[in-house]
Short mmCIF file of C-alpha atoms in Angstrom, two decimals:
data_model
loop_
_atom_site.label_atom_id
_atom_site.label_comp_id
_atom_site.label_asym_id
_atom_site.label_seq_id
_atom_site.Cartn_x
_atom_site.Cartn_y
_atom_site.Cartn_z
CA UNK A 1 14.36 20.20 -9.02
CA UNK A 2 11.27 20.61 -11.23
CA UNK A 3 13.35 19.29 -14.03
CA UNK A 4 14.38 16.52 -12.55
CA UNK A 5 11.25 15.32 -11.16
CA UNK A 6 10.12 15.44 -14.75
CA UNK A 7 13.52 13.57 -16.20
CA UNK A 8 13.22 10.86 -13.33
CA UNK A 9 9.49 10.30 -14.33
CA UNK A 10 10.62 9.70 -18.04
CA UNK A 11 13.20 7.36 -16.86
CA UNK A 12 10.68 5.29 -14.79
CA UNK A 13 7.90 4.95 -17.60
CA UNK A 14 9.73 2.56 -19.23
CA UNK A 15 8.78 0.00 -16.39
CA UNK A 16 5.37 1.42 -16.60
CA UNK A 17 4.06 -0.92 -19.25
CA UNK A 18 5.17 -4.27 -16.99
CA UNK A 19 3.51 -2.31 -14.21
CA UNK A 20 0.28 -1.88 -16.21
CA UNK A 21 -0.03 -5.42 -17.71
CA UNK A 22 0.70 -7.45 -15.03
CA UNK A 23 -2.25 -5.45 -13.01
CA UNK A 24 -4.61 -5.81 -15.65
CA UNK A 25 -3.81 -9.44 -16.45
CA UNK A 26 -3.64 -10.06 -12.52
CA UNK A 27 -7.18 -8.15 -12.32
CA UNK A 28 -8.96 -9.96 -14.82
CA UNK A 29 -7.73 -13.25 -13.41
CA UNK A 30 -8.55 -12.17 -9.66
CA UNK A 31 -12.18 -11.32 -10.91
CA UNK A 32 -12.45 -14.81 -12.62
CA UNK A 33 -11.48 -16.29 -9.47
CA UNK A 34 -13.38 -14.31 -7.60
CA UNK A 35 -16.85 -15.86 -9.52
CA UNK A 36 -15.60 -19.32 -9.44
CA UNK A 37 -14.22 -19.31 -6.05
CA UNK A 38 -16.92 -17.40 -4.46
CA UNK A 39 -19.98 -19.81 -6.58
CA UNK A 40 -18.30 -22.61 -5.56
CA UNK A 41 -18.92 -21.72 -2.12
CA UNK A 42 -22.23 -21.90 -2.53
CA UNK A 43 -22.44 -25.04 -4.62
CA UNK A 44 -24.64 -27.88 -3.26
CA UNK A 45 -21.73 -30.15 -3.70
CA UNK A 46 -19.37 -30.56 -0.13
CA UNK A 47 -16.41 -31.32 -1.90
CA UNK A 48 -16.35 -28.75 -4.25
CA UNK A 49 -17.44 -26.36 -1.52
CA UNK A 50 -14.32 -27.98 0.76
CA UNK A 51 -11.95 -27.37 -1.73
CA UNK A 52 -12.86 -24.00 -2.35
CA UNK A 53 -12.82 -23.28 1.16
CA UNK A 54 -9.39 -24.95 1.95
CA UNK A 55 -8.17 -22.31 -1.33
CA UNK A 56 -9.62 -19.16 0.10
CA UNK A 57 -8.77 -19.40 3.71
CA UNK A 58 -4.98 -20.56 2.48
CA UNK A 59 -4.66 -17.13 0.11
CA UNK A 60 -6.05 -14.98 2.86
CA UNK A 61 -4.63 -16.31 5.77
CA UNK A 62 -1.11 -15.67 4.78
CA UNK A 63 0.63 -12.74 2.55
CA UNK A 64 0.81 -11.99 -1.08
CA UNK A 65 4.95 -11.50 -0.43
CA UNK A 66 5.36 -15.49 0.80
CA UNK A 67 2.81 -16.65 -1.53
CA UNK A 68 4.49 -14.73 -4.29
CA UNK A 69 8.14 -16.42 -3.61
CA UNK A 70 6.34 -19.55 -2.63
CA UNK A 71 5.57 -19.68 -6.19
CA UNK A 72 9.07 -18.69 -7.43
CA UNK A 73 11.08 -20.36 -5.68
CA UNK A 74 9.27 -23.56 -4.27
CA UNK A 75 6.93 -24.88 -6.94
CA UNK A 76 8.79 -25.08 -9.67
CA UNK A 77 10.99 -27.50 -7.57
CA UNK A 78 8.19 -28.97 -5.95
CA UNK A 79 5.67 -30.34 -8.76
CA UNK A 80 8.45 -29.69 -11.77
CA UNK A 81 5.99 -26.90 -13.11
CA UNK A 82 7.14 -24.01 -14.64
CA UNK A 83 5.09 -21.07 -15.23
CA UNK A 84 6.51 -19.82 -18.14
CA UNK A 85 7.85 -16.46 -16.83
CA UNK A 86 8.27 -14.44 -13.97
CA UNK A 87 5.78 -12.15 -15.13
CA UNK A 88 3.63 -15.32 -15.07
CA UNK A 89 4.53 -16.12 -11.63
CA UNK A 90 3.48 -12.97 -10.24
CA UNK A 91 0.33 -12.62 -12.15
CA UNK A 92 -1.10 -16.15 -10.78
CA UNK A 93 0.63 -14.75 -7.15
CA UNK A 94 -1.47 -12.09 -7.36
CA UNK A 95 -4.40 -12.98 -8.92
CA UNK A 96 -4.67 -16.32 -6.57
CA UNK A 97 -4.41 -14.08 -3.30
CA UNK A 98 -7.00 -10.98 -4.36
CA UNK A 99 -9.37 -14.02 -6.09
CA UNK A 100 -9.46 -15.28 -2.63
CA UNK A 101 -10.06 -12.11 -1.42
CA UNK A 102 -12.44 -10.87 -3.75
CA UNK A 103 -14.35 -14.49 -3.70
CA UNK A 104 -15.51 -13.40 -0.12
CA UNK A 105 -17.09 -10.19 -1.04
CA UNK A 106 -18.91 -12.36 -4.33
CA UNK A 107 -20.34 -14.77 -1.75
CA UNK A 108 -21.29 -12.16 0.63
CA UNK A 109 -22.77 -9.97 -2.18
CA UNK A 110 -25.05 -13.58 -2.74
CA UNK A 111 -26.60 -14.22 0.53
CA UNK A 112 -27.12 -10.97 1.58
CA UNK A 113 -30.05 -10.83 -1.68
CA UNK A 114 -33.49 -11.31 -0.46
CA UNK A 115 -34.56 -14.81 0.42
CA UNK A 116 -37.81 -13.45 -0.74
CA UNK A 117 -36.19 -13.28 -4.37
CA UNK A 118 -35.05 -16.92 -4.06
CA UNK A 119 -38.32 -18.19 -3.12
CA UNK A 120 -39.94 -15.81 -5.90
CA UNK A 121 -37.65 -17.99 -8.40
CA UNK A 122 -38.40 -20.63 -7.02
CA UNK A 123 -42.10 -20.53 -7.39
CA UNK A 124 -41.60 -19.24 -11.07
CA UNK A 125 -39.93 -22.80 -11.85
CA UNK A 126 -36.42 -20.83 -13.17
CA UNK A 127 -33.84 -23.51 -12.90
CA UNK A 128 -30.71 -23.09 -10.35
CA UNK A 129 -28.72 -21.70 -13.36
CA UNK A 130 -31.69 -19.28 -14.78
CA UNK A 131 -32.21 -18.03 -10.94
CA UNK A 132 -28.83 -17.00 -10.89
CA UNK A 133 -28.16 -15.28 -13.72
CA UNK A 134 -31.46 -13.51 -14.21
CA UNK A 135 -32.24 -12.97 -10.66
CA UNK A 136 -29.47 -12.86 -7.80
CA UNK A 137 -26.37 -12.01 -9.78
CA UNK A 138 -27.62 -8.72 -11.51
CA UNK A 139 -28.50 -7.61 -8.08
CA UNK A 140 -25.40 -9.38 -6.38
CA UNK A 141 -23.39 -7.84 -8.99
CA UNK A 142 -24.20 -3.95 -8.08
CA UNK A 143 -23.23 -4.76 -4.55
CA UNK A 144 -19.93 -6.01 -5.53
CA UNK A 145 -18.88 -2.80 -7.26
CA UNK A 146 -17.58 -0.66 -4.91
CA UNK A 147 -15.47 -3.25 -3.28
CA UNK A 148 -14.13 -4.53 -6.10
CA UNK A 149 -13.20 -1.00 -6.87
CA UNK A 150 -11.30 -0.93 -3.25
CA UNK A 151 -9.47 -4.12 -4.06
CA UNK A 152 -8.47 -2.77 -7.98
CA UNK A 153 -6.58 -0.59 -5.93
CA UNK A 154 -4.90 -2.82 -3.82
CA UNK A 155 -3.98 -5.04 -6.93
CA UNK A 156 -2.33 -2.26 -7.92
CA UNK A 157 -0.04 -1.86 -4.91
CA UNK A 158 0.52 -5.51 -4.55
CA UNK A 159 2.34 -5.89 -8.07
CA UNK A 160 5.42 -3.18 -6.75
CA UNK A 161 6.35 -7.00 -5.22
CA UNK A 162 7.51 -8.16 -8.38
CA UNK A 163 10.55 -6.17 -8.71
CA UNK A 164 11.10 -8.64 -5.86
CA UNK A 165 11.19 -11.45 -8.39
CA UNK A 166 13.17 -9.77 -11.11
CA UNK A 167 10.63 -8.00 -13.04
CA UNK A 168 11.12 -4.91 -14.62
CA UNK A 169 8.65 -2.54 -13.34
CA UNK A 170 8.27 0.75 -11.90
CA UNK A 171 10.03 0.14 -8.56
CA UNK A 172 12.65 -1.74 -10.24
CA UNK A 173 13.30 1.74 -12.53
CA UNK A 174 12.99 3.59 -9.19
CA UNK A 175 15.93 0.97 -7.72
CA UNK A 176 18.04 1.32 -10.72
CA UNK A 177 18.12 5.30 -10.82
CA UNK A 178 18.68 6.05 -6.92
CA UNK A 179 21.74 3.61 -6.80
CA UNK A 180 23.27 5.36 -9.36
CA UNK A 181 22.10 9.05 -8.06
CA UNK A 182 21.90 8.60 -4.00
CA UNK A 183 21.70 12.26 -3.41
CA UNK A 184 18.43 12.15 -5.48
CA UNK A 185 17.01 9.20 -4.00
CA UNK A 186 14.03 10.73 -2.17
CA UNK A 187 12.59 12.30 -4.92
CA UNK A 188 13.43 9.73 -7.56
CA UNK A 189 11.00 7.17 -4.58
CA UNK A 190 8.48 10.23 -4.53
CA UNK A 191 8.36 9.92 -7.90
CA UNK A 192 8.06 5.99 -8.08
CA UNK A 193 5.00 6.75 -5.94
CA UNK A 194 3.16 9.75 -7.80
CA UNK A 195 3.85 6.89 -11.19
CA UNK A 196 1.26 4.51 -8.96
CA UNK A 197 -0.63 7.31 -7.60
CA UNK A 198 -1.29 8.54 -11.11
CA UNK A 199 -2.30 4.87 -12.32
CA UNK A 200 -4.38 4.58 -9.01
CA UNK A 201 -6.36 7.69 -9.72
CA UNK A 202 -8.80 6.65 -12.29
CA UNK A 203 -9.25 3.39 -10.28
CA UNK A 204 -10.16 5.97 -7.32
CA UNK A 205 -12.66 7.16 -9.31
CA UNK A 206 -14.00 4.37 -10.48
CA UNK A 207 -14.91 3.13 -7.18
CA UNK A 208 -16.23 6.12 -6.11
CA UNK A 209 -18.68 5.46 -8.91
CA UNK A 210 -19.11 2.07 -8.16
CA UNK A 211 -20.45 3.71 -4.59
CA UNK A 212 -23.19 5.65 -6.15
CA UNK A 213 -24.24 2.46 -8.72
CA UNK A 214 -24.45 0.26 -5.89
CA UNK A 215 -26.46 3.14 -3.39
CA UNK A 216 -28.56 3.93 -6.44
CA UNK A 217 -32.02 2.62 -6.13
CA UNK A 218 -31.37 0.02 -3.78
CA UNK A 219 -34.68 -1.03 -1.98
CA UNK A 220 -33.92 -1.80 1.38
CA UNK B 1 15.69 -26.36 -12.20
CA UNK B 2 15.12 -29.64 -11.49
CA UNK B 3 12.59 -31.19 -9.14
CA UNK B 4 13.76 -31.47 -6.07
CA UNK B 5 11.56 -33.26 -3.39
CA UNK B 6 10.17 -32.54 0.17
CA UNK B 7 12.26 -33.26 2.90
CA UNK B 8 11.46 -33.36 6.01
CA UNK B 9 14.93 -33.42 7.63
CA UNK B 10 15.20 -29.93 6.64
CA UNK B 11 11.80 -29.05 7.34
CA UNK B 12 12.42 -29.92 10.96
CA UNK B 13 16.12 -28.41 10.54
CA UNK B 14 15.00 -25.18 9.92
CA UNK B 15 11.59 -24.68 12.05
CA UNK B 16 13.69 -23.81 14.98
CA UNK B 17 15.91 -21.28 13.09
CA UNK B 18 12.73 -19.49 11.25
CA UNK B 19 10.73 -19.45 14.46
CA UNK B 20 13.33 -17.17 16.10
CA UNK B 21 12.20 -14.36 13.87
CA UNK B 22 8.77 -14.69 14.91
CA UNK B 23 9.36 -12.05 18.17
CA UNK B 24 10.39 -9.63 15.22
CA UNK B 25 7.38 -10.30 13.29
CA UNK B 26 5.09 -10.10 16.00
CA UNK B 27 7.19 -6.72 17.87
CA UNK B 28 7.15 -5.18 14.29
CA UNK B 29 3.26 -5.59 13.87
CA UNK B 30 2.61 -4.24 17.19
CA UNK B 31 4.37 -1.09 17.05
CA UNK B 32 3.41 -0.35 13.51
CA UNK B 33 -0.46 -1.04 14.89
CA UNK B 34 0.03 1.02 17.97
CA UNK B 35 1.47 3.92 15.92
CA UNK B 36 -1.76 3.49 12.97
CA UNK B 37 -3.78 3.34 16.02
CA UNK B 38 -2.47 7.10 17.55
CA UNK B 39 -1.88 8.07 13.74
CA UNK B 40 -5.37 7.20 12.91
CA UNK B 41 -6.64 9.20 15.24
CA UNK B 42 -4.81 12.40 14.48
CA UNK B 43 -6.08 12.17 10.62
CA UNK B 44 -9.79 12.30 11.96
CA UNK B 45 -8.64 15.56 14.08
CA UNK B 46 -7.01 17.27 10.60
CA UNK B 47 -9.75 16.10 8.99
CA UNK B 48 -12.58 17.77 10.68
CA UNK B 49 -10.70 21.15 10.84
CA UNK B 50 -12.95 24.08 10.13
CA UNK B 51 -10.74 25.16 7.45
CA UNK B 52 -11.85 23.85 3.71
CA UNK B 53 -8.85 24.05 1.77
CA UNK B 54 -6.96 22.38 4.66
CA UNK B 55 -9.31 19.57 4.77
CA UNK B 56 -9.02 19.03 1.04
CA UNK B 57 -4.87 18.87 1.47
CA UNK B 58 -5.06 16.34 4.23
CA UNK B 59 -7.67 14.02 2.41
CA UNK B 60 -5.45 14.05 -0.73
CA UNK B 61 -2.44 13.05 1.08
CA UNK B 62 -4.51 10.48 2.65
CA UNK B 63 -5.54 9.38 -0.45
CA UNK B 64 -1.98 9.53 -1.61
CA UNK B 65 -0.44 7.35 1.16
CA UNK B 66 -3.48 5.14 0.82
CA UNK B 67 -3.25 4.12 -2.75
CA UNK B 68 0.11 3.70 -3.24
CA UNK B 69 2.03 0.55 -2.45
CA UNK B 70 3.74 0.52 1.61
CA UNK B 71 6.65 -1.56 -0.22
CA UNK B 72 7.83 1.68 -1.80
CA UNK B 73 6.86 3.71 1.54
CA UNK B 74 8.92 1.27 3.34
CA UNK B 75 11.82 1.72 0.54
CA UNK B 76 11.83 5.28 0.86
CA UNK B 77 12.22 5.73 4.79
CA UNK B 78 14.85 3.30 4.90
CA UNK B 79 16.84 4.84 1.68
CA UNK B 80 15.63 7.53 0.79
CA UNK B 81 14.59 9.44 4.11
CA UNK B 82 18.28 10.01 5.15
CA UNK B 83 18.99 11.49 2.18
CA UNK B 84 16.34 14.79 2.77
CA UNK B 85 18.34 17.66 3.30
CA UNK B 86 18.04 19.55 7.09
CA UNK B 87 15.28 17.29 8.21
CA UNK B 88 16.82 13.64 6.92
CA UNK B 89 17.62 10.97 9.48
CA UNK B 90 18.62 7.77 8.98
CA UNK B 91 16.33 4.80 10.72
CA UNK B 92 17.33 1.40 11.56
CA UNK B 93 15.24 -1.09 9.39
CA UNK B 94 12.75 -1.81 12.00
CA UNK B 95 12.05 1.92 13.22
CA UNK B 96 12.13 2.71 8.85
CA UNK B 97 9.34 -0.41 8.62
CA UNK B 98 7.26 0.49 11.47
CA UNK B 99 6.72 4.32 10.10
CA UNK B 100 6.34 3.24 6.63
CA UNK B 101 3.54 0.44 7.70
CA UNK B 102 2.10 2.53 10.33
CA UNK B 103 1.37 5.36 8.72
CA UNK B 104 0.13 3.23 5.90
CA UNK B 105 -2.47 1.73 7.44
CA UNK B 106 -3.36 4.85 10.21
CA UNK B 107 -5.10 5.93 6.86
CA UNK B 108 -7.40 3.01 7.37
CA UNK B 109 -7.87 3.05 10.98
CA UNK B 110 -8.90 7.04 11.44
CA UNK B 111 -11.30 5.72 8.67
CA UNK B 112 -12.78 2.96 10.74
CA UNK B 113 -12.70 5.00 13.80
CA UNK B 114 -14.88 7.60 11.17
CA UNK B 115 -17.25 4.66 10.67
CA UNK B 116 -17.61 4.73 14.33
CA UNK B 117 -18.66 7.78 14.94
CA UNK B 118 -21.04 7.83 11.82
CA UNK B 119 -22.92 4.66 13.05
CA UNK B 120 -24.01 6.65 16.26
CA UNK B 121 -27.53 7.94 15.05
CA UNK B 122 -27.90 11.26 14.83
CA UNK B 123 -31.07 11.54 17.51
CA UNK B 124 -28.70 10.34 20.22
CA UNK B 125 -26.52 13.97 19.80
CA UNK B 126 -29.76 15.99 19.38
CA UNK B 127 -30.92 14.36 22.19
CA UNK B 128 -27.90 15.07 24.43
CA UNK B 129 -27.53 18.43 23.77
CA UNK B 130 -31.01 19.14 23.84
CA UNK B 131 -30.65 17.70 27.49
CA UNK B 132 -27.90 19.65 27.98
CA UNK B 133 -25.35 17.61 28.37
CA UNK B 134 -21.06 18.97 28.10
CA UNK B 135 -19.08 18.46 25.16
CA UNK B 136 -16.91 15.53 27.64
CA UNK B 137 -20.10 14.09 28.95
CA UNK B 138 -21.76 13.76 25.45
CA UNK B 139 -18.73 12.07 24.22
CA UNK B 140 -17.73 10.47 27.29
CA UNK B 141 -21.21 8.91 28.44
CA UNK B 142 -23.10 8.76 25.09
CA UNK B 143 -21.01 9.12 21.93
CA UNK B 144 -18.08 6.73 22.70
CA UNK B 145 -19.72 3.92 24.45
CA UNK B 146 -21.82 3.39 21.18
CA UNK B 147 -19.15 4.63 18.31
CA UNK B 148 -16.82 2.06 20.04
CA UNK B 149 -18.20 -1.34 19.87
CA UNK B 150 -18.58 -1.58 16.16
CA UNK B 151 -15.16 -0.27 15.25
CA UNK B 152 -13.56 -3.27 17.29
CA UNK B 153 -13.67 -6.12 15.04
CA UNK B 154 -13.03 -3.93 12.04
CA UNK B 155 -9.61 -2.94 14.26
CA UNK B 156 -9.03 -6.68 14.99
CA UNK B 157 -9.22 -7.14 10.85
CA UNK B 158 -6.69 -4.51 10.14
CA UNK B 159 -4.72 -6.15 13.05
CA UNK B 160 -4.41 -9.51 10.72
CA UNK B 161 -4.34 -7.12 7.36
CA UNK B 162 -1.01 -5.61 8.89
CA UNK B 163 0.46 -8.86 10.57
CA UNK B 164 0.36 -9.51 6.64
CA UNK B 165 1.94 -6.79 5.35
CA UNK B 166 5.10 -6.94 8.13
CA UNK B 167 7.14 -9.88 6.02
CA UNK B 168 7.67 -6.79 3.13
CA UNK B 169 10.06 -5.41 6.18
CA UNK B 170 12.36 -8.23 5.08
CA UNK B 171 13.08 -6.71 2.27
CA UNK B 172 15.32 -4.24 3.82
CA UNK B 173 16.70 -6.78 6.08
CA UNK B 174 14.29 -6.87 9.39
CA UNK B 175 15.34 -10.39 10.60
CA UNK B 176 11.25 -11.31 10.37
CA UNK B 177 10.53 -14.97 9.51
CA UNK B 178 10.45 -14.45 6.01
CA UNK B 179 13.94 -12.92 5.89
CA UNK B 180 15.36 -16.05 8.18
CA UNK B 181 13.95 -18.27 5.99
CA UNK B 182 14.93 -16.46 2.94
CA UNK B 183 18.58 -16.44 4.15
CA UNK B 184 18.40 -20.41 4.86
CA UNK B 185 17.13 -20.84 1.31
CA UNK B 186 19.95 -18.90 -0.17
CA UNK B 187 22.61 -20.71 2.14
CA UNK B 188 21.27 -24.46 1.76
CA UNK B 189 19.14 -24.05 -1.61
CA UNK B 190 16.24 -25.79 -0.44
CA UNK B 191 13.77 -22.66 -0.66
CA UNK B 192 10.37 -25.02 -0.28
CA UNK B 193 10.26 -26.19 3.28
CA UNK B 194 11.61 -22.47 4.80
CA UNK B 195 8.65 -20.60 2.70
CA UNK B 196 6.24 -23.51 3.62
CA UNK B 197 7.08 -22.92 7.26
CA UNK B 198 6.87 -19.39 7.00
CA UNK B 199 3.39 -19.56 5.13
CA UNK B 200 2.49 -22.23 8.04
CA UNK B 201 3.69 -19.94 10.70
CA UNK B 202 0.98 -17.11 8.95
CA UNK B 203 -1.45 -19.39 8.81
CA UNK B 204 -1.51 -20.21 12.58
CA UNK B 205 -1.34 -16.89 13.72
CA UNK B 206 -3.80 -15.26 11.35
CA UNK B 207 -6.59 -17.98 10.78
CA UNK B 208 -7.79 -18.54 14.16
CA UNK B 209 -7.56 -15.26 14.83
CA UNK B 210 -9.39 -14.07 11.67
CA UNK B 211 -11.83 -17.06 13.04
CA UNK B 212 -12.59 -15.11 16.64
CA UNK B 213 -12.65 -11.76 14.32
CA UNK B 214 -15.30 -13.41 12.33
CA UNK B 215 -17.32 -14.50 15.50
CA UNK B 216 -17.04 -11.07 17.06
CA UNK B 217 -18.20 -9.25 14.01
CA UNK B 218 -21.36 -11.52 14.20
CA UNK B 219 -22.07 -11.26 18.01
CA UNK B 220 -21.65 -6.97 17.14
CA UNK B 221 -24.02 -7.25 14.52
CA UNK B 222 -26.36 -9.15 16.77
CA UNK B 223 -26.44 -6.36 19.78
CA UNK B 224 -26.93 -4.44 17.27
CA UNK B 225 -28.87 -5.53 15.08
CA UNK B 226 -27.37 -4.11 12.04
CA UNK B 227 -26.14 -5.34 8.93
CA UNK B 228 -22.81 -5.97 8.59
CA UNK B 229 -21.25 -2.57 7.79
CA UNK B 230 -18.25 -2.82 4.72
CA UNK B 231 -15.26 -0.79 4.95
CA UNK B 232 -12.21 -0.64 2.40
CA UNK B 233 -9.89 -3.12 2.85
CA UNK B 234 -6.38 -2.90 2.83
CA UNK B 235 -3.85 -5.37 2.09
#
């Protein structure tokens, strides 16, 4: 059993790679959005703020699964855009729904800094740009860690969805080898699930770190 | 592909037809919630055994069903699960789905209901044993009454979390909306207005509701007059 635990393991690294890169493309993107959805939030300007607003609520108020076929199957007939790939279309799926996610925990990260450090700014004559990036964001920033540690995690349990779209990846592997070996399907889907706990586990730690940055000298 | 428009002859043709799933989609995330609920809570009991080394075992299988993805949970109840020798049985997609989805997330609830317990300062047990007061009593009259309050908008969260984690059931054929309107996409290849309905359909259920979460959450933190406390979020 060992043995084959080990040779079903082999078999599914080779949708490992489209496994890693789409969550580290889709986490990169998600944490771009993230900034520029949550900042926009806070702009002074309503419409920009509207916009953003109308985006986040959209991405979190329904699931990554419709929004992820929404984008395969209706926009490309919809607005005649293609995306290039499917491992394009599930990237933006992904990173679109956890930006929107993540935006909220940017935002929240924002106000909850000390007026007191606004009004400090303020009185030094820093511009809106310097106050931010010297003053509220480093602080902000330490707040955001261990969430954004949390939702690393879920990234990397939302892109087992795009086997859904035809992408090659570590579920798809997992597919492949119990249809041809049913009597070995529960432990070839254990071992589709140690692959992503074994990818999860430095993110694990990583946001346990991002825990004890972000209790770390806090004055409260 | 080429572009095909909006139409809303088939938008109103299948509304009707997709809606019909909605019972499924709502029954689905109600028994998977009731069963994270009870699961939850029998996590928090392993969890606080004496025993070390057991404590360690059930937080890494916590850990384990936490941080991997409930599509593949979901995938291996329904094919896999019948498959284990002596113990295997075979589920029908919606029992397979509401395991896989409640176990899933009972991970986060026992966590919550953790969160709870924590937030009750620690004077209030001193002070209840110190006045001699029964292990039922203390939890029953002081313990609960405060651990519960906070915990219920977090609950009402994972409530939306997991009404948006029930369309992955379609996957292994649960007639939810997603897999109606799947099926009418396949059949009259017109995909856009089905999944626009469907994404409507979330959107109805889970925004207002997410809006009366929101307003709860603030009215807790008022009583209590506490910052607003973050837990992990699940998707």
């Amino acid at each position: 059993m060992f043995d084959t635990g080990v040779n079903i393991l082999t078999y599914l690294s080779q949708g490992a790679w489209t496994t890693i890169s789409i969550f580290l493309t889709a986490t990169f993107f998600s944490f771009v959005m993230a900034f520029i959805a949550g900042l926009s939030r806070l702009a002074k300007n309503p419409l920009i703020r509207g916009f953003t607003t109308v985006y986040v609520e959209i991405f979190r108020g329904t699931s990554l699964i419709v929004q992820l076929f929404w984008l395969y199957y209706a926009v490309p007939m919809l607005f005649n855009i293609d995306l290039g790939s499917n491992w394009w279309v599930g990237v933006v799926a992904i990173a679109l729904n956890y930006g929107a996610y993540m935006s909220e925990v940017v935002r929240s990260s924002i106000l909850s800094i000390d007026k007191g450090q606004t009004e400090a700014s303020i009185a030094l004559n820093l511009s809106r740009f310097q106050r931010m990036r010297h003053i509220i964001l480093p602080q902000a920033l330490r707040l955001m860690l261990p969430e954004f540690g949390n939702y690393s995690i879920q990234i990397l349990k939302g892109t087992a969805l795009v086997s859904l779209i035809g992408l090659t990846d570590i579920l798809y592997y997992g597919d492949i080898y119990r249809s041809s070996n049913l009597s070995e399907g529960p432990l070839a889907y254990l071992m589709v699930l140690v692959m992503y706990f074994i990818i999860a586990l430095p993110l694990i730690w990583l946001s346990k770190q991002g825990e004890k940055m972000s209790r770390r000298g806090v004055a409260s | 592909m080429s572009a095909t428009y909006w139409s809303w002859e088939t938008f109103v043709d299948a509304f009707p037809i997709i809606l019909e799933g909605l019972k499924i989609t709502l029954g689905l995330t109600i028994a998977s919630y009731l069963l994270a609920m009870v699961a939850g809570f029998i996590w928090l009991i392993l969890e606080s055994t004496p025993v070390k080394p057991f404590n360690f075992i059930v937080y890494w299988i916590k850990e384990f069903i936490r941080s991997t993805p409930p599509i593949v949970q979901i995938f291996f109840l329904y094919f896999a699960w019948p498959m284990v020798p002596y113990i295997g049985t075979s589920f029908t997609p919606f029992v397979a789905a509401m395991l896989a989805l409640g176990i899933h997330f009972s991970t986060y609830i026992s966590e919550v209901y953790r969160s709870g317990i924590e937030s009750v300062d620690k004077g209030q047990w001193e002070a209840s044993t110190a006045l001699n007061f029964s292990t039922r009593d203390k939890w029953s009259k002081i313990v609960l009454p405060q651990a519960l309050p906070p915990t219920i908008p977090m609950l009402g969260n994972y409530l939306i979390i997991l009404f948006k984690e029930v369309p992955l059931a379609a996957t292994i054929g649960v007639v939810g909306i997603l897999s109606i309107a799947r099926s009418y996409g396949a059949q009259t290849w017109s995909y856009i207005e089905p999944l626009t309905i469907v994404a409507i359909l979330f959107l109805l259920l889970s925004y207002p509701s997410a809006l009366l979460i929101r307003r709860l959450e603030n009215k807790m933190n008022r009583r209590f007059d506490k910052k607003p406390k973050k837990v992990k979020v699940a998707e």
